[in-house]
mmCIF file of C-alpha atoms and ligand atoms in Angstrom:
data_model
loop_
_atom_site.group_PDB
_atom_site.id
_atom_site.type_symbol
_atom_site.label_atom_id
_atom_site.label_comp_id
_atom_site.label_asym_id
_atom_site.label_seq_id
_atom_site.Cartn_x
_atom_site.Cartn_y
_atom_site.Cartn_z
ATOM 1 C CA MET A 1 122.184 159.261 111.390
ATOM 2 C CA ALA A 2 119.867 157.061 113.445
ATOM 3 C CA ASN A 3 118.110 158.891 116.239
ATOM 4 C CA THR A 4 118.883 156.028 118.595
ATOM 5 C CA ASP A 5 119.203 157.557 122.029
ATOM 6 C CA LYS A 6 116.897 160.533 122.085
ATOM 7 C CA SER A 7 116.623 160.943 125.831
ATOM 8 C CA PHE A 8 120.397 161.236 126.209
ATOM 9 C CA PHE A 9 120.489 164.148 123.763
ATOM 10 C CA GLN A 10 117.754 166.235 125.400
ATOM 11 C CA PRO A 11 118.947 169.458 127.030
ATOM 12 C CA VAL A 12 118.501 169.768 130.787
ATOM 13 C CA SER A 13 115.182 171.556 131.293
ATOM 14 C CA GLY A 14 114.944 174.693 133.392
ATOM 15 C CA MET A 15 111.858 173.036 134.909
ATOM 16 C CA GLU A 16 114.099 170.336 136.390
ATOM 17 C CA LEU A 17 117.297 172.152 137.281
ATOM 18 C CA PRO A 18 117.452 175.966 137.463
ATOM 19 C CA ARG A 19 119.180 177.540 134.480
ATOM 20 C CA PHE A 20 121.962 179.028 136.572
ATOM 21 C CA ALA A 21 122.914 175.598 137.959
ATOM 22 C CA GLY A 22 124.980 172.820 136.428
ATOM 23 C CA ILE A 23 127.906 172.703 134.012
ATOM 24 C CA PRO A 24 127.230 175.236 131.226
ATOM 25 C CA THR A 25 127.452 173.219 128.021
ATOM 26 C CA PHE A 26 125.964 174.777 124.863
ATOM 27 C CA MET A 27 122.178 174.946 125.388
ATOM 28 C CA ARG A 28 122.543 172.504 128.329
ATOM 29 C CA LEU A 29 123.161 169.634 125.911
ATOM 30 C CA PRO A 30 125.311 166.602 126.747
ATOM 31 C CA ALA A 31 129.052 166.991 126.226
ATOM 32 C CA VAL A 32 130.221 164.426 123.647
ATOM 33 C CA ASP A 33 133.749 164.846 122.289
ATOM 34 C CA LEU A 34 134.989 163.217 119.087
ATOM 35 C CA ASP A 35 136.501 160.270 120.978
ATOM 36 C CA ASN A 36 133.268 159.446 122.846
ATOM 37 C CA PRO A 37 131.470 156.317 121.462
ATOM 38 C CA LYS A 38 128.175 158.280 121.493
ATOM 39 C CA ILE A 39 129.586 160.564 118.782
ATOM 40 C CA LYS A 40 128.187 158.134 116.181
ATOM 41 C CA ASP A 41 124.646 159.205 117.105
ATOM 42 C CA VAL A 42 125.282 162.963 116.904
ATOM 43 C CA ASP A 43 123.673 164.836 113.993
ATOM 44 C CA ILE A 44 124.632 168.422 114.875
ATOM 45 C CA GLY A 45 127.746 169.292 116.859
ATOM 46 C CA LEU A 46 128.010 172.606 118.660
ATOM 47 C CA ILE A 47 131.693 173.466 118.672
ATOM 48 C CA GLY A 48 133.693 176.296 120.209
ATOM 49 C CA VAL A 49 136.754 177.768 118.506
ATOM 50 C CA PRO A 50 138.301 180.065 121.124
ATOM 51 C CA TRP A 51 140.731 181.749 118.765
ATOM 52 C CA ASP A 52 141.212 185.340 117.604
ATOM 53 C CA ALA A 53 144.669 185.442 116.040
ATOM 54 C CA GLY A 54 143.178 187.078 112.929
ATOM 55 C CA THR A 55 141.887 190.145 114.753
ATOM 56 C CA THR A 56 143.309 193.393 113.361
ATOM 57 C CA ASN A 57 141.807 195.841 115.850
ATOM 58 C CA ARG A 58 140.087 195.214 119.193
ATOM 59 C CA PRO A 59 140.705 191.618 120.331
ATOM 60 C CA GLY A 60 138.631 189.299 122.494
ATOM 61 C CA PRO A 61 136.632 186.688 120.507
ATOM 62 C CA ARG A 62 138.948 183.983 121.897
ATOM 63 C CA HIS A 63 136.774 184.365 124.994
ATOM 64 C CA GLY A 64 133.576 183.970 122.944
ATOM 65 C CA PRO A 65 132.831 180.242 123.288
ATOM 66 C CA ARG A 66 132.943 180.226 127.099
ATOM 67 C CA GLN A 67 130.700 183.288 127.395
ATOM 68 C CA LEU A 68 128.329 181.980 124.720
ATOM 69 C CA ARG A 69 128.050 178.653 126.561
ATOM 70 C CA ASP A 70 127.232 180.479 129.796
ATOM 71 C CA TYR A 71 124.467 182.579 128.198
ATOM 72 C CA SER A 72 123.193 179.624 126.169
ATOM 73 C CA THR A 73 121.874 178.063 129.374
ATOM 74 C CA MET A 74 118.971 180.549 129.057
ATOM 75 C CA ILE A 75 117.836 179.006 125.747
ATOM 76 C CA ARG A 76 114.666 176.887 125.948
ATOM 77 C CA ALA A 77 114.001 173.860 123.769
ATOM 78 C CA GLY A 78 111.368 175.218 121.355
ATOM 79 C CA ASN A 79 111.244 178.027 118.789
ATOM 80 C CA ALA A 80 107.961 179.794 119.524
ATOM 81 C CA ALA A 81 107.945 181.660 116.188
ATOM 82 C CA THR A 82 108.593 178.758 113.806
ATOM 83 C CA GLY A 83 107.352 175.861 115.945
ATOM 84 C CA ILE A 84 110.635 174.013 115.430
ATOM 85 C CA LYS A 85 111.890 171.902 118.364
ATOM 86 C CA PRO A 86 115.392 171.044 117.180
ATOM 87 C CA PHE A 87 116.245 168.652 120.012
ATOM 88 C CA ASP A 88 113.202 166.501 119.179
ATOM 89 C CA LEU A 89 114.195 166.313 115.494
ATOM 90 C CA VAL A 90 117.897 165.441 115.651
ATOM 91 C CA ASN A 91 120.631 164.626 118.157
ATOM 92 C CA CYS A 92 122.581 167.726 119.160
ATOM 93 C CA ALA A 93 125.598 167.724 121.461
ATOM 94 C CA ASP A 94 128.341 170.026 122.713
ATOM 95 C CA LEU A 95 131.524 168.670 121.140
ATOM 96 C CA GLY A 96 133.736 170.983 123.201
ATOM 97 C CA ASP A 97 136.397 173.376 121.958
ATOM 98 C CA VAL A 98 138.966 172.935 119.223
ATOM 99 C CA GLY A 99 142.344 173.163 120.874
ATOM 100 C CA GLY A 100 144.116 176.029 119.187
ATOM 101 C CA ASN A 101 147.466 177.743 119.387
ATOM 102 C CA PRO A 102 147.148 181.428 120.278
ATOM 103 C CA ALA A 103 150.788 182.102 119.380
ATOM 104 C CA ASP A 104 151.006 180.466 115.930
ATOM 105 C CA LEU A 105 148.309 181.328 113.412
ATOM 106 C CA GLN A 106 149.266 178.728 110.792
ATOM 107 C CA ASP A 107 149.508 175.933 113.357
ATOM 108 C CA ALA A 108 146.109 176.913 114.779
ATOM 109 C CA MET A 109 144.533 176.811 111.298
ATOM 110 C CA LYS A 110 146.016 173.356 110.649
ATOM 111 C CA LYS A 111 144.582 172.085 113.939
ATOM 112 C CA ILE A 112 141.149 173.560 113.208
ATOM 113 C CA THR A 113 141.035 172.059 109.703
ATOM 114 C CA ALA A 114 142.126 168.647 110.990
ATOM 115 C CA TYR A 115 139.412 168.761 113.650
ATOM 116 C CA TYR A 116 136.645 169.669 111.179
ATOM 117 C CA LYS A 117 137.777 166.935 108.798
ATOM 118 C CA ARG A 118 137.015 164.500 111.612
ATOM 119 C CA VAL A 119 133.644 166.182 112.192
ATOM 120 C CA LYS A 120 132.769 165.896 108.497
ATOM 121 C CA LYS A 121 133.922 162.269 108.323
ATOM 122 C CA ALA A 122 131.666 161.479 111.293
ATOM 123 C CA GLY A 123 128.703 162.863 109.322
ATOM 124 C CA ILE A 124 128.146 165.648 111.839
ATOM 125 C CA VAL A 125 126.867 169.079 110.782
ATOM 126 C CA PRO A 126 128.936 171.662 112.685
ATOM 127 C CA MET A 127 127.431 174.744 114.333
ATOM 128 C CA THR A 128 130.480 176.720 115.423
ATOM 129 C CA ALA A 129 130.850 179.492 117.976
ATOM 130 C CA GLY A 130 133.920 181.647 117.257
ATOM 131 C CA GLY A 131 136.398 183.012 117.469
ATOM 132 C CA ASP A 132 137.056 185.844 115.068
ATOM 133 C CA HIS A 133 136.069 185.609 111.407
ATOM 134 C CA LEU A 134 139.318 184.021 110.270
ATOM 135 C CA THR A 135 137.919 180.909 112.010
ATOM 136 C CA SER A 136 135.717 180.305 108.959
ATOM 137 C CA LEU A 137 138.700 179.724 106.632
ATOM 138 C CA PRO A 138 140.176 176.587 108.274
ATOM 139 C CA ILE A 139 136.611 175.263 108.711
ATOM 140 C CA LEU A 140 135.851 175.756 105.009
ATOM 141 C CA ARG A 141 139.130 174.001 104.127
ATOM 142 C CA ALA A 142 137.681 170.891 105.786
ATOM 143 C CA LEU A 143 134.045 171.173 104.717
ATOM 144 C CA ALA A 144 134.726 172.003 101.040
ATOM 145 C CA SER A 145 136.759 168.859 100.420
ATOM 146 C CA ASP A 146 134.136 167.603 97.909
ATOM 147 C CA GLY A 147 134.071 170.846 95.932
ATOM 148 C CA PRO A 148 133.340 174.548 96.318
ATOM 149 C CA LEU A 149 130.445 175.546 98.559
ATOM 150 C CA GLY A 150 127.877 178.312 98.369
ATOM 151 C CA MET A 151 127.651 180.718 101.275
ATOM 152 C CA ILE A 152 125.103 183.019 102.876
ATOM 153 C CA HIS A 153 127.193 185.552 104.781
ATOM 154 C CA PHE A 154 125.735 188.079 107.239
ATOM 155 C CA ASP A 155 128.225 190.784 108.151
ATOM 156 C CA ALA A 156 128.877 194.523 108.159
ATOM 157 C CA HIS A 157 132.077 193.686 106.242
ATOM 158 C CA THR A 158 132.881 191.627 103.155
ATOM 159 C CA ASP A 159 136.033 190.102 104.678
ATOM 160 C CA LEU A 160 137.310 189.991 101.081
ATOM 161 C CA PHE A 161 140.463 192.070 101.559
ATOM 162 C CA LYS A 162 143.654 191.063 99.761
ATOM 163 C CA ASP A 163 146.069 191.530 102.655
ATOM 164 C CA TYR A 164 146.985 193.682 105.666
ATOM 165 C CA PHE A 165 150.137 195.262 107.089
ATOM 166 C CA GLY A 166 152.238 194.884 103.954
ATOM 167 C CA GLY A 167 151.252 191.571 102.435
ATOM 168 C CA PHE A 168 149.986 189.577 105.438
ATOM 169 C CA LYS A 169 147.280 187.316 104.048
ATOM 170 C CA TYR A 170 145.523 185.818 107.071
ATOM 171 C CA THR A 171 143.332 188.128 109.168
ATOM 172 C CA HIS A 172 139.623 188.281 109.979
ATOM 173 C CA GLY A 173 139.331 190.737 107.075
ATOM 174 C CA THR A 174 140.573 188.246 104.465
ATOM 175 C CA PRO A 175 139.026 184.768 105.019
ATOM 176 C CA PHE A 176 136.635 184.782 102.073
ATOM 177 C CA ARG A 177 139.209 186.241 99.641
ATOM 178 C CA ARG A 178 141.425 183.263 100.544
ATOM 179 C CA ALA A 179 138.468 180.856 100.379
ATOM 180 C CA ILE A 180 137.620 181.996 96.836
ATOM 181 C CA GLU A 181 141.284 181.850 95.751
ATOM 182 C CA GLU A 182 141.609 178.346 97.224
ATOM 183 C CA GLY A 183 138.446 177.128 95.452
ATOM 184 C CA LEU A 184 136.572 176.517 98.716
ATOM 185 C CA LEU A 185 133.717 178.836 97.757
ATOM 186 C CA ASP A 186 131.985 179.251 94.402
ATOM 187 C CA PRO A 187 131.774 183.065 94.218
ATOM 188 C CA GLU A 188 128.714 182.854 91.947
ATOM 189 C CA ARG A 189 126.948 181.093 94.839
ATOM 190 C CA VAL A 190 128.039 183.520 97.556
ATOM 191 C CA ILE A 191 125.851 186.327 98.891
ATOM 192 C CA GLN A 192 126.992 188.873 101.481
ATOM 193 C CA ILE A 193 124.305 190.831 103.307
ATOM 194 C CA GLY A 194 124.524 193.920 105.540
ATOM 195 C CA ILE A 195 127.729 195.499 104.237
ATOM 196 C CA ARG A 196 128.320 199.017 105.582
ATOM 197 C CA GLY A 197 130.660 201.304 107.470
ATOM 198 C CA THR A 198 133.505 203.615 106.682
ATOM 199 C CA SER A 199 135.645 202.298 103.890
ATOM 200 C CA TYR A 200 139.253 201.663 102.920
ATOM 201 C CA GLY A 201 138.345 202.465 99.310
ATOM 202 C CA GLY A 202 136.155 199.614 98.136
ATOM 203 C CA GLU A 203 138.836 197.235 96.809
ATOM 204 C CA ASP A 204 137.145 194.368 98.661
ATOM 205 C CA ILE A 205 133.743 195.051 97.113
ATOM 206 C CA GLU A 206 135.286 195.461 93.648
ATOM 207 C CA PHE A 207 137.046 192.098 93.972
ATOM 208 C CA GLY A 208 133.823 190.433 95.118
ATOM 209 C CA ARG A 209 131.622 191.798 92.361
ATOM 210 C CA ALA A 210 134.271 191.189 89.683
ATOM 211 C CA ASN A 211 134.307 187.533 90.737
ATOM 212 C CA GLY A 212 130.525 187.140 90.809
ATOM 213 C CA VAL A 213 129.801 187.544 94.528
ATOM 214 C CA THR A 214 126.394 189.090 95.258
ATOM 215 C CA ILE A 215 126.907 191.937 97.738
ATOM 216 C CA ILE A 216 123.882 193.530 99.406
ATOM 217 C CA GLU A 217 124.868 196.763 101.083
ATOM 218 C CA ILE A 218 122.768 197.899 104.035
ATOM 219 C CA GLU A 219 120.919 200.636 102.129
ATOM 220 C CA GLU A 220 119.664 198.060 99.627
ATOM 221 C CA PHE A 221 118.791 195.654 102.468
ATOM 222 C CA PHE A 222 116.526 198.213 104.166
ATOM 223 C CA GLU A 223 115.104 199.465 100.860
ATOM 224 C CA ARG A 224 114.046 195.971 99.736
ATOM 225 C CA GLY A 225 113.322 194.323 103.075
ATOM 226 C CA VAL A 226 114.110 190.941 104.620
ATOM 227 C CA LYS A 227 111.849 188.716 102.511
ATOM 228 C CA ASP A 228 112.933 190.057 99.126
ATOM 229 C CA VAL A 229 116.656 189.970 99.937
ATOM 230 C CA MET A 230 116.448 186.477 101.412
ATOM 231 C CA ALA A 231 114.499 185.197 98.390
ATOM 232 C CA GLN A 232 117.472 186.362 96.336
ATOM 233 C CA ALA A 233 119.839 184.653 98.796
ATOM 234 C CA ARG A 234 118.037 181.317 98.359
ATOM 235 C CA LYS A 235 118.212 181.772 94.590
ATOM 236 C CA VAL A 236 121.932 182.615 94.618
ATOM 237 C CA VAL A 237 122.918 179.506 96.594
ATOM 238 C CA GLY A 238 120.390 177.190 94.915
ATOM 239 C CA ASP A 239 120.093 173.535 95.987
ATOM 240 C CA LEU A 240 123.791 172.735 96.277
ATOM 241 C CA PRO A 241 125.710 172.500 99.573
ATOM 242 C CA THR A 242 125.936 175.862 101.308
ATOM 243 C CA TYR A 243 127.619 177.285 104.397
ATOM 244 C CA CYS A 244 126.199 180.038 106.607
ATOM 245 C CA SER A 245 128.585 182.464 108.259
ATOM 246 C CA PHE A 246 127.114 184.976 110.697
ATOM 247 C CA ASP A 247 129.297 187.814 112.013
ATOM 248 C CA ILE A 248 127.587 189.343 115.062
ATOM 249 C CA ASP A 249 128.546 192.808 113.752
ATOM 250 C CA PHE A 250 125.827 192.330 111.099
ATOM 251 C CA VAL A 251 123.488 193.473 113.878
ATOM 252 C CA ASP A 252 123.435 197.141 114.894
ATOM 253 C CA PRO A 253 125.872 197.970 117.734
ATOM 254 C CA SER A 254 122.946 199.164 119.868
ATOM 255 C CA TYR A 255 122.107 195.443 120.111
ATOM 256 C CA ALA A 256 125.605 194.003 119.658
ATOM 257 C CA PRO A 257 128.227 196.379 121.079
ATOM 258 C CA GLY A 258 130.455 193.526 122.258
ATOM 259 C CA THR A 259 132.425 193.004 119.070
ATOM 260 C CA GLY A 260 135.724 194.226 117.677
ATOM 261 C CA THR A 261 134.566 196.173 114.635
ATOM 262 C CA PRO A 262 131.058 197.571 115.211
ATOM 263 C CA GLU A 263 129.358 199.571 112.431
ATOM 264 C CA ILE A 264 126.322 201.781 113.022
ATOM 265 C CA GLY A 265 123.171 201.687 110.919
ATOM 266 C CA GLY A 266 122.578 197.952 111.084
ATOM 267 C CA PRO A 267 119.613 195.575 111.423
ATOM 268 C CA THR A 268 117.779 195.009 114.697
ATOM 269 C CA SER A 269 117.963 191.794 116.717
ATOM 270 C CA PHE A 270 114.502 190.878 115.372
ATOM 271 C CA GLN A 271 115.592 191.400 111.765
ATOM 272 C CA ALA A 272 118.575 189.135 112.512
ATOM 273 C CA GLN A 273 116.150 186.399 113.601
ATOM 274 C CA GLN A 274 114.035 187.010 110.500
ATOM 275 C CA VAL A 275 116.882 186.653 107.995
ATOM 276 C CA ILE A 276 117.891 183.349 109.591
ATOM 277 C CA ARG A 277 114.314 182.005 109.487
ATOM 278 C CA GLU A 278 114.244 182.827 105.760
ATOM 279 C CA MET A 279 117.031 180.276 105.214
ATOM 280 C CA ALA A 280 114.498 177.458 105.698
ATOM 281 C CA GLY A 281 115.017 174.846 102.985
ATOM 282 C CA VAL A 282 118.568 175.914 102.085
ATOM 283 C CA ASN A 283 120.965 172.968 101.814
ATOM 284 C CA LEU A 284 123.093 174.062 104.773
ATOM 285 C CA ILE A 285 126.023 171.789 105.620
ATOM 286 C CA GLY A 286 127.344 173.908 108.497
ATOM 287 C CA ALA A 287 127.305 177.341 110.064
ATOM 288 C CA ASP A 288 129.226 179.637 112.340
ATOM 289 C CA LEU A 289 128.514 182.600 114.602
ATOM 290 C CA VAL A 290 131.647 184.676 115.082
ATOM 291 C CA GLU A 291 133.121 187.883 116.519
ATOM 292 C CA VAL A 292 131.382 187.986 119.908
ATOM 293 C CA SER A 293 134.027 189.655 122.094
ATOM 294 C CA PRO A 294 133.280 189.344 125.840
ATOM 295 C CA PRO A 295 135.850 192.001 126.899
ATOM 296 C CA PHE A 296 133.719 194.540 124.998
ATOM 297 C CA ASP A 297 130.455 193.023 126.262
ATOM 298 C CA PRO A 298 130.207 193.917 129.968
ATOM 299 C CA SER A 299 126.408 193.485 130.039
ATOM 300 C CA GLY A 300 126.553 190.052 128.384
ATOM 301 C CA GLY A 301 123.892 191.259 125.950
ATOM 302 C CA THR A 302 125.963 190.535 122.852
ATOM 303 C CA ALA A 303 126.653 186.971 123.992
ATOM 304 C CA TRP A 304 122.945 186.526 124.689
ATOM 305 C CA LEU A 305 122.118 187.798 121.195
ATOM 306 C CA GLY A 306 124.818 185.524 119.752
ATOM 307 C CA VAL A 307 123.518 182.315 121.312
ATOM 308 C CA SER A 308 119.935 183.272 120.513
ATOM 309 C CA LEU A 309 120.944 183.541 116.837
ATOM 310 C CA MET A 310 122.868 180.256 117.115
ATOM 311 C CA PHE A 311 119.602 178.678 118.285
ATOM 312 C CA GLU A 312 117.748 180.128 115.277
ATOM 313 C CA ILE A 313 120.384 178.687 112.941
ATOM 314 C CA LEU A 314 120.282 175.362 114.801
ATOM 315 C CA CYS A 315 116.517 175.199 114.175
ATOM 316 C CA ILE A 316 117.102 175.634 110.420
ATOM 317 C CA LEU A 317 119.852 172.979 110.398
ATOM 318 C CA ALA A 318 117.795 170.488 112.436
ATOM 319 C CA ASN A 319 114.680 170.939 110.316
ATOM 320 C CA ARG A 320 116.698 170.426 107.140
ATOM 321 C CA ILE A 321 118.379 167.239 108.399
ATOM 322 C CA ASP A 322 115.044 165.863 109.600
ATOM 323 C CA LYS A 323 113.291 166.598 106.277
ATOM 324 C CA ASN A 324 116.144 164.985 104.299
ATOM 325 C CA ARG A 325 115.926 161.882 106.473
ATOM 326 C CA VAL A 326 112.201 161.492 105.878
ATOM 327 C CA GLY A 327 112.245 162.496 102.205
HETATM 328 MN MN1 MN B 401 133.362 189.300 109.482
HETATM 329 MN MN1 MN B 402 132.289 192.154 110.435
#
């Protein structure tokens, strides 16, 4: 996409207007919805999906996008560690929220898929703020229309369960089981990292491994370290189109308590930044950051961590788009 109107797509600097002032769009970027003529110049769309109908335990991620937007006003324009300045490389905008339906799960999924089909058709790479983890399923239904995708999945849980509550198939514990069954993901090109916690018996992990999913449990992650595990992740997904799904409960609850299903013994906030930076060069066609639950986040620290990780992912996406454009 031509980088035609760069100044319009710059975030408002904290040097010009204090960070606590102004309308809190994602990262203080311009708001450009799908019907705005400027949408044709957008490369990466930051999108909120305020929806948590798949939550089986403690609810709240429906409030995630608004809280993430608020805390995202503290993000500056450059990544000091990697040197990437995403807003100088590509046009990023806040596309707003996908209108959902909190009372009808199937209708909400249809609306989300229809929305992301429009995003894909417009050539926009989506960076989504959830929402609970079921959000990823209707997104994948839109993005995988050309064939199954690979996926790098950071989470304490596999989200590969068969069903809940006597045969109910659509919860935040089942999205990737459905995605594999529906041919949206190529299980041989899926890696799940950070898996831990008390268990229902391991049926989810057995299904994953039997179908070729690479599952890195937390003990192996700490034993091998970030660089070795992420080298394997890059190998598993290869050069083909790949999605990144980041559940905030990947990070230890001492850093991310504001989520529905926390599991102790997880990575630090710094290790979360490191694993994302190791995705440099992966052919990422979209990403999400899910399961931030403001009702369980009174300090706002989990939302701050969430948007900080969204910025790290955005840097990887922007760098990739820019390199593809040049090369
Ligand atoms: Mn999850
Ligand atoms: Mn999880």
